[in-house]
Short mmCIF file of C-alpha atoms in Angstrom, two decimals:
data_model
loop_
_atom_site.label_atom_id
_atom_site.label_comp_id
_atom_site.label_asym_id
_atom_site.label_seq_id
_atom_site.Cartn_x
_atom_site.Cartn_y
_atom_site.Cartn_z
CA UNK A 1 0.12 -0.25 -0.02
CA UNK A 2 1.65 3.30 -1.13
CA UNK A 3 1.07 6.00 1.62
CA UNK A 4 1.80 9.40 1.01
CA UNK A 5 4.49 11.46 2.67
CA UNK A 6 1.83 13.98 3.44
CA UNK A 7 -0.43 11.66 5.40
CA UNK A 8 2.56 9.88 7.23
CA UNK A 9 3.95 13.22 8.48
CA UNK A 10 0.32 14.00 9.72
CA UNK A 11 0.05 10.64 11.50
CA UNK A 12 3.76 11.27 13.27
CA UNK A 13 2.41 14.87 14.12
CA UNK A 14 -0.67 13.07 15.68
CA UNK A 15 1.33 10.92 17.92
CA UNK A 16 3.70 13.52 18.94
CA UNK A 17 1.17 15.92 20.10
CA UNK A 18 -1.21 13.44 21.37
CA UNK A 19 0.73 11.02 23.66
CA UNK A 20 4.16 10.06 25.18
CA UNK A 21 6.35 7.42 24.04
CA UNK A 22 5.16 4.75 26.33
CA UNK A 23 1.59 5.00 24.78
CA UNK A 24 3.07 5.11 21.32
CA UNK A 25 4.81 1.86 22.00
CA UNK A 26 2.04 0.33 23.90
CA UNK A 27 -0.12 1.24 20.49
CA UNK A 28 2.48 -0.47 18.14
CA UNK A 29 2.43 -3.59 20.32
CA UNK A 30 -1.15 -4.17 19.95
CA UNK A 31 -0.82 -4.16 16.34
CA UNK A 32 2.49 -5.88 16.18
CA UNK A 33 2.99 -8.27 19.04
CA UNK A 34 6.66 -8.13 20.60
CA UNK A 35 7.28 -4.68 18.95
CA UNK A 36 10.47 -3.23 20.24
CA UNK A 37 11.42 0.34 19.80
CA UNK A 38 14.95 -0.07 20.77
CA UNK A 39 15.27 -2.87 18.23
CA UNK A 40 13.62 -1.04 15.37
CA UNK A 41 15.70 2.22 16.11
CA UNK A 42 18.98 0.51 16.71
CA UNK A 43 19.29 2.54 20.02
CA UNK A 44 20.68 0.47 22.68
CA UNK A 45 18.56 -0.46 25.96
CA UNK A 46 18.92 2.05 28.64
CA UNK A 47 19.18 5.01 26.23
CA UNK A 48 16.05 7.35 25.65
CA UNK A 49 14.53 7.63 22.28
CA UNK A 50 13.10 11.01 21.51
CA UNK A 51 8.98 11.33 21.28
CA UNK A 52 9.59 12.68 17.39
CA UNK A 53 11.76 9.43 16.76
CA UNK A 54 9.58 7.09 18.20
CA UNK A 55 6.54 8.48 16.32
CA UNK A 56 8.44 8.38 13.13
CA UNK A 57 9.89 4.82 13.62
CA UNK A 58 6.37 3.59 14.61
CA UNK A 59 4.69 5.10 11.60
CA UNK A 60 7.61 3.84 9.17
CA UNK A 61 7.07 0.17 10.40
CA UNK A 62 3.44 0.38 10.18
CA UNK A 63 3.62 1.36 6.82
CA UNK A 64 6.42 -1.21 5.76
CA UNK A 65 4.39 -4.00 7.49
CA UNK A 66 1.12 -2.87 5.75
CA UNK A 67 -0.39 -2.23 9.03
CA UNK A 68 -0.92 1.43 8.64
CA UNK A 69 -4.86 1.35 8.32
CA UNK A 70 -5.04 -1.05 11.29
CA UNK A 71 -3.09 1.31 13.24
CA UNK A 72 -5.16 4.59 12.35
CA UNK A 73 -8.16 2.53 13.17
CA UNK A 74 -6.42 1.88 16.68
CA UNK A 75 -6.13 5.78 17.08
CA UNK A 76 -9.86 6.09 16.21
CA UNK A 77 -10.78 3.79 18.88
CA UNK A 78 -8.69 5.15 21.50
CA UNK A 79 -10.22 8.46 21.13
CA UNK A 80 -13.72 7.17 20.72
CA UNK A 81 -14.40 4.30 22.99
CA UNK A 82 -10.70 4.22 24.96
CA UNK A 83 -8.09 1.65 25.34
CA UNK A 84 -7.39 0.09 28.59
CA UNK A 85 -10.45 1.82 30.35
CA UNK A 86 -9.28 5.41 29.35
CA UNK A 87 -10.00 7.78 26.53
CA UNK A 88 -7.59 9.67 25.12
CA UNK A 89 -7.79 13.02 22.93
CA UNK A 90 -5.78 12.25 19.28
CA UNK A 91 -5.10 15.45 17.61
CA UNK A 92 -5.41 15.79 13.84
CA UNK A 93 -7.07 12.38 13.75
CA UNK A 94 -9.64 13.79 11.41
CA UNK A 95 -7.01 15.01 8.95
CA UNK A 96 -5.36 11.32 9.13
CA UNK A 97 -8.94 9.92 8.31
CA UNK A 98 -9.24 12.29 5.38
CA UNK A 99 -6.11 11.11 4.20
CA UNK A 100 -7.29 7.41 4.20
CA UNK A 101 -10.23 8.52 2.31
CA UNK A 102 -8.38 9.94 -0.49
CA UNK A 103 -6.59 6.63 -0.48
CA UNK A 104 -9.86 4.78 -1.24
CA UNK A 105 -10.73 3.86 2.60
CA UNK A 106 -13.83 4.19 4.66
CA UNK A 107 -14.04 3.84 8.29
CA UNK A 108 -16.45 1.07 9.38
CA UNK A 109 -17.44 2.09 12.89
CA UNK A 110 -19.14 -1.38 13.67
CA UNK A 111 -16.29 -3.44 12.85
CA UNK A 112 -13.59 -0.84 13.93
CA UNK A 113 -11.55 -1.11 10.73
CA UNK A 114 -10.94 0.58 7.47
CA UNK A 115 -12.22 -0.84 4.34
CA UNK A 116 -12.42 -0.31 0.62
CA UNK A 117 -14.56 2.68 -0.58
CA UNK A 118 -16.49 0.83 -3.46
CA UNK A 119 -16.29 4.18 -5.43
CA UNK A 120 -12.51 3.97 -5.78
CA UNK A 121 -11.23 0.23 -4.59
CA UNK A 122 -12.42 -2.95 -5.18
CA UNK A 123 -10.07 -5.78 -3.52
CA UNK A 124 -10.58 -9.60 -2.44
CA UNK A 125 -10.20 -8.64 1.19
CA UNK A 126 -12.06 -5.28 1.42
CA UNK A 127 -8.72 -3.82 2.07
CA UNK A 128 -9.28 -5.12 5.71
CA UNK A 129 -9.02 -8.69 6.48
CA UNK A 130 -5.53 -10.11 7.21
CA UNK A 131 -3.89 -13.54 6.61
CA UNK A 132 -4.08 -16.09 9.39
CA UNK A 133 -6.68 -13.96 11.24
CA UNK A 134 -9.91 -15.52 12.00
CA UNK A 135 -13.20 -13.75 11.00
CA UNK A 136 -16.74 -14.93 10.88
CA UNK A 137 -17.62 -14.96 7.21
CA UNK A 138 -21.07 -15.81 5.23
CA UNK A 139 -20.50 -17.81 2.31
CA UNK A 140 -22.72 -18.29 -0.56
CA UNK A 141 -21.80 -21.48 -2.70
CA UNK A 142 -23.22 -21.87 -6.38
CA UNK A 143 -22.97 -24.71 -8.89
CA UNK A 144 -24.48 -25.39 -12.16
CA UNK A 145 -26.67 -28.64 -12.25
CA UNK A 146 -25.72 -30.94 -14.96
CA UNK A 147 -22.62 -29.31 -16.10
CA UNK A 148 -20.94 -32.20 -17.76
CA UNK A 149 -24.20 -32.63 -19.72
CA UNK A 150 -23.98 -29.14 -20.61
CA UNK A 151 -20.44 -29.30 -21.69
CA UNK A 152 -21.08 -32.58 -23.88
CA UNK A 153 -24.26 -30.97 -25.66
CA UNK A 154 -22.71 -27.72 -26.65
CA UNK A 155 -19.73 -26.23 -28.06
CA UNK A 156 -17.03 -24.57 -25.98
CA UNK A 157 -18.02 -21.20 -27.23
CA UNK A 158 -21.34 -21.68 -25.97
CA UNK A 159 -20.54 -23.19 -22.64
CA UNK A 160 -17.93 -20.46 -21.96
CA UNK A 161 -20.48 -17.79 -22.87
CA UNK A 162 -22.99 -19.37 -20.44
CA UNK A 163 -20.32 -19.50 -17.58
CA UNK A 164 -19.73 -15.98 -18.27
CA UNK A 165 -22.98 -14.74 -18.17
CA UNK A 166 -23.82 -16.83 -14.67
CA UNK A 167 -20.82 -15.04 -13.27
CA UNK A 168 -22.01 -11.67 -14.42
CA UNK A 169 -25.57 -12.39 -12.44
CA UNK A 170 -23.44 -13.52 -9.36
CA UNK A 171 -21.28 -10.56 -9.47
CA UNK A 172 -24.03 -8.10 -9.89
CA UNK A 173 -26.26 -9.51 -7.23
CA UNK A 174 -23.20 -9.77 -4.78
CA UNK A 175 -21.31 -6.87 -5.36
CA UNK A 176 -24.24 -4.24 -4.71
CA UNK A 177 -24.21 -5.97 -1.28
CA UNK A 178 -20.34 -5.76 -0.69
CA UNK A 179 -19.92 -9.35 -1.43
CA UNK A 180 -16.52 -10.74 -3.01
CA UNK A 181 -16.31 -13.52 -5.40
CA UNK A 182 -13.35 -15.60 -3.64
CA UNK A 183 -13.36 -18.71 -5.95
CA UNK A 184 -14.83 -19.35 -9.49
CA UNK A 185 -14.50 -22.40 -11.41
CA UNK A 186 -16.45 -21.70 -14.65
CA UNK A 187 -19.45 -23.80 -13.65
CA UNK A 188 -19.88 -22.10 -10.28
CA UNK A 189 -18.13 -20.47 -7.22
CA UNK A 190 -17.73 -19.30 -3.74
CA UNK A 191 -18.83 -15.61 -2.55
CA UNK A 192 -17.94 -14.27 0.68
CA UNK A 193 -19.73 -11.62 2.82
CA UNK A 194 -18.22 -10.04 5.98
CA UNK A 195 -19.63 -6.67 6.73
CA UNK A 196 -23.12 -5.64 7.92
CA UNK A 197 -25.71 -8.06 8.57
CA UNK A 198 -23.53 -10.72 6.36
CA UNK A 199 -25.88 -13.35 6.69
CA UNK A 200 -28.91 -11.32 5.31
CA UNK A 201 -26.73 -10.16 2.64
CA UNK A 202 -25.72 -13.41 1.43
CA UNK A 203 -29.24 -14.91 1.52
CA UNK A 204 -30.63 -11.58 -0.24
CA UNK A 205 -28.04 -12.20 -3.10
CA UNK A 206 -28.71 -15.82 -3.36
CA UNK A 207 -32.59 -15.04 -3.88
CA UNK A 208 -31.70 -12.25 -6.39
CA UNK A 209 -29.47 -14.80 -8.42
CA UNK A 210 -32.47 -17.26 -8.30
CA UNK A 211 -34.85 -14.52 -9.74
CA UNK A 212 -32.38 -13.14 -12.27
CA UNK A 213 -31.62 -16.58 -13.60
CA UNK A 214 -35.35 -17.13 -14.18
CA UNK A 215 -35.50 -14.32 -16.45
CA UNK A 216 -32.18 -15.14 -17.89
CA UNK A 217 -33.79 -18.24 -19.01
CA UNK A 218 -36.50 -16.69 -20.41
CA UNK A 219 -34.67 -14.00 -22.31
CA UNK A 220 -30.95 -14.92 -22.88
CA UNK A 221 -30.30 -18.35 -22.58
CA UNK A 222 -28.36 -19.76 -25.45
CA UNK A 223 -28.53 -23.45 -24.08
CA UNK A 224 -31.37 -25.86 -25.46
CA UNK A 225 -32.90 -25.90 -22.03
CA UNK A 226 -33.08 -23.95 -18.98
CA UNK A 227 -29.83 -23.15 -16.84
CA UNK A 228 -30.14 -24.65 -13.42
CA UNK A 229 -28.21 -23.90 -10.29
CA UNK A 230 -27.96 -25.17 -6.68
CA UNK A 231 -27.08 -22.29 -4.09
CA UNK A 232 -26.20 -23.02 -0.50
CA UNK A 233 -25.57 -20.23 2.25
CA UNK A 234 -23.89 -21.01 5.38
CA UNK A 235 -21.77 -18.96 8.13
CA UNK A 236 -18.86 -19.61 10.35
CA UNK A 237 -15.37 -18.87 11.41
CA UNK A 238 -12.67 -18.72 8.66
CA UNK A 239 -9.04 -17.91 9.10
CA UNK A 240 -8.45 -15.41 6.13
CA UNK A 241 -6.11 -16.57 3.10
CA UNK A 242 -5.73 -15.64 -0.52
CA UNK A 243 -4.42 -19.18 -1.29
CA UNK A 244 -7.43 -20.96 -3.09
CA UNK A 245 -6.00 -24.24 -1.97
CA UNK A 246 -6.25 -23.16 1.88
CA UNK A 247 -9.44 -21.94 1.11
CA UNK A 248 -11.12 -25.23 0.27
CA UNK A 249 -9.59 -26.66 3.56
CA UNK A 250 -11.80 -24.49 5.74
CA UNK A 251 -14.13 -26.56 7.99
CA UNK A 252 -16.87 -23.56 7.11
CA UNK A 253 -16.10 -23.52 3.29
CA UNK A 254 -16.18 -27.36 3.31
CA UNK A 255 -19.82 -27.29 5.14
CA UNK A 256 -21.31 -24.81 2.64
CA UNK A 257 -20.06 -26.89 -0.19
CA UNK A 258 -21.41 -29.87 1.36
CA UNK A 259 -25.11 -28.47 1.79
CA UNK A 260 -24.89 -27.30 -1.79
CA UNK A 261 -24.09 -30.86 -2.96
CA UNK A 262 -25.68 -32.98 -0.74
CA UNK A 263 -28.88 -31.16 0.50
CA UNK A 264 -29.86 -28.90 -2.18
CA UNK A 265 -32.33 -29.44 -5.16
CA UNK A 266 -31.95 -27.70 -8.44
CA UNK A 267 -33.25 -24.23 -8.87
CA UNK A 268 -32.96 -23.99 -4.98
CA UNK A 269 -31.44 -22.07 -2.21
CA UNK A 270 -30.35 -23.97 1.09
CA UNK A 271 -29.45 -21.97 4.06
CA UNK A 272 -28.08 -23.51 7.55
CA UNK A 273 -29.71 -22.73 10.95
CA UNK A 274 -26.54 -20.53 11.36
CA UNK A 275 -28.06 -18.16 8.70
CA UNK A 276 -31.68 -18.52 9.57
CA UNK A 277 -31.58 -17.28 12.89
CA UNK A 278 -29.72 -14.14 11.65
CA UNK A 279 -32.26 -13.27 9.07
CA UNK A 280 -35.32 -10.59 9.48
CA UNK A 281 -38.52 -11.94 9.86
CA UNK A 282 -39.94 -11.22 6.32
CA UNK A 283 -36.91 -13.21 4.44
CA UNK A 284 -37.35 -15.86 7.02
CA UNK A 285 -40.81 -16.62 5.95
CA UNK A 286 -39.73 -17.05 2.54
CA UNK A 287 -37.49 -20.29 3.64
CA UNK A 288 -38.93 -23.43 4.37
CA UNK A 289 -37.99 -26.59 6.35
CA UNK A 290 -36.54 -29.31 3.86
CA UNK A 291 -38.89 -31.90 3.51
CA UNK A 292 -36.77 -34.93 4.21
CA UNK A 293 -36.36 -35.51 7.87
CA UNK A 294 -32.65 -36.33 7.78
CA UNK A 295 -32.02 -32.92 6.35
CA UNK A 296 -34.68 -31.05 8.79
CA UNK A 297 -31.97 -28.59 10.11
CA UNK A 298 -31.88 -26.84 6.51
CA UNK A 299 -34.39 -24.34 5.21
CA UNK A 300 -34.84 -23.98 1.45
CA UNK A 301 -36.13 -21.29 -1.12
CA UNK A 302 -37.45 -22.25 -4.34
CA UNK A 303 -38.83 -19.74 -6.71
CA UNK A 304 -42.60 -20.27 -7.25
CA UNK A 305 -45.22 -18.15 -9.12
CA UNK A 306 -46.12 -16.42 -5.74
CA UNK A 307 -42.51 -15.12 -5.71
CA UNK A 308 -42.41 -14.00 -9.45
#
């Protein structure tokens, strides 16, 4: 991440005028465990490090380690809600936040972190999630029904165009709700939701995909039969990674894939109990318990005439 000299200088100025070196180092350790200002500056233990030197070193290290947004978020929290039972006034914090906005970030007060401003930035991790850190994520898994038959009955060009059209429908439905496509294999993929009511946003995206696919089959489908999909939505803990092999080893991802493949009928959305309890009443009423007793823990939505 490229941080301007003006923004880094403003952050240094904020630290110098807002706190002593002990508080600065305490903040740095919250972002980088084990942070040692003497080791970082090369100044021997026992010798004092000036307030200005500490501030510059910490800001430099935060930028170098790609921790700057996290550090600024900590400064905001320090002023708004306090740290260790005490609130601290942080001078020039509004100027620092303004600089983050100019970089394409918005501050999410609910999650206390900076995220991508969708008007300027679009990244896989919303500019916020960090590798190896556990988050609660809602996943939407979608897969084409009978993909092998689709490939066998149609030319590669028609199959590829169909995949692209489906991905476009999925992208449009999820992107407007701040979802991110984390994996796509042509005939289906995995979409992640993290902010706001992520469970509801994932379910609404799934419902929109089913509705849009109905219209697509009536007006744009180039296959010799309707394009059918299965969709599952499930939420749970996930250790963030950008490695797709590690992605599929996650228990939560395995679970949503298993729900989609084993407990979901064609043209149907299946949600887990974890998702259902987080939906508002209006949306919950659209989902029915699955018919089979063995699968009674799940709930499904299928497009019917009353929904069109």
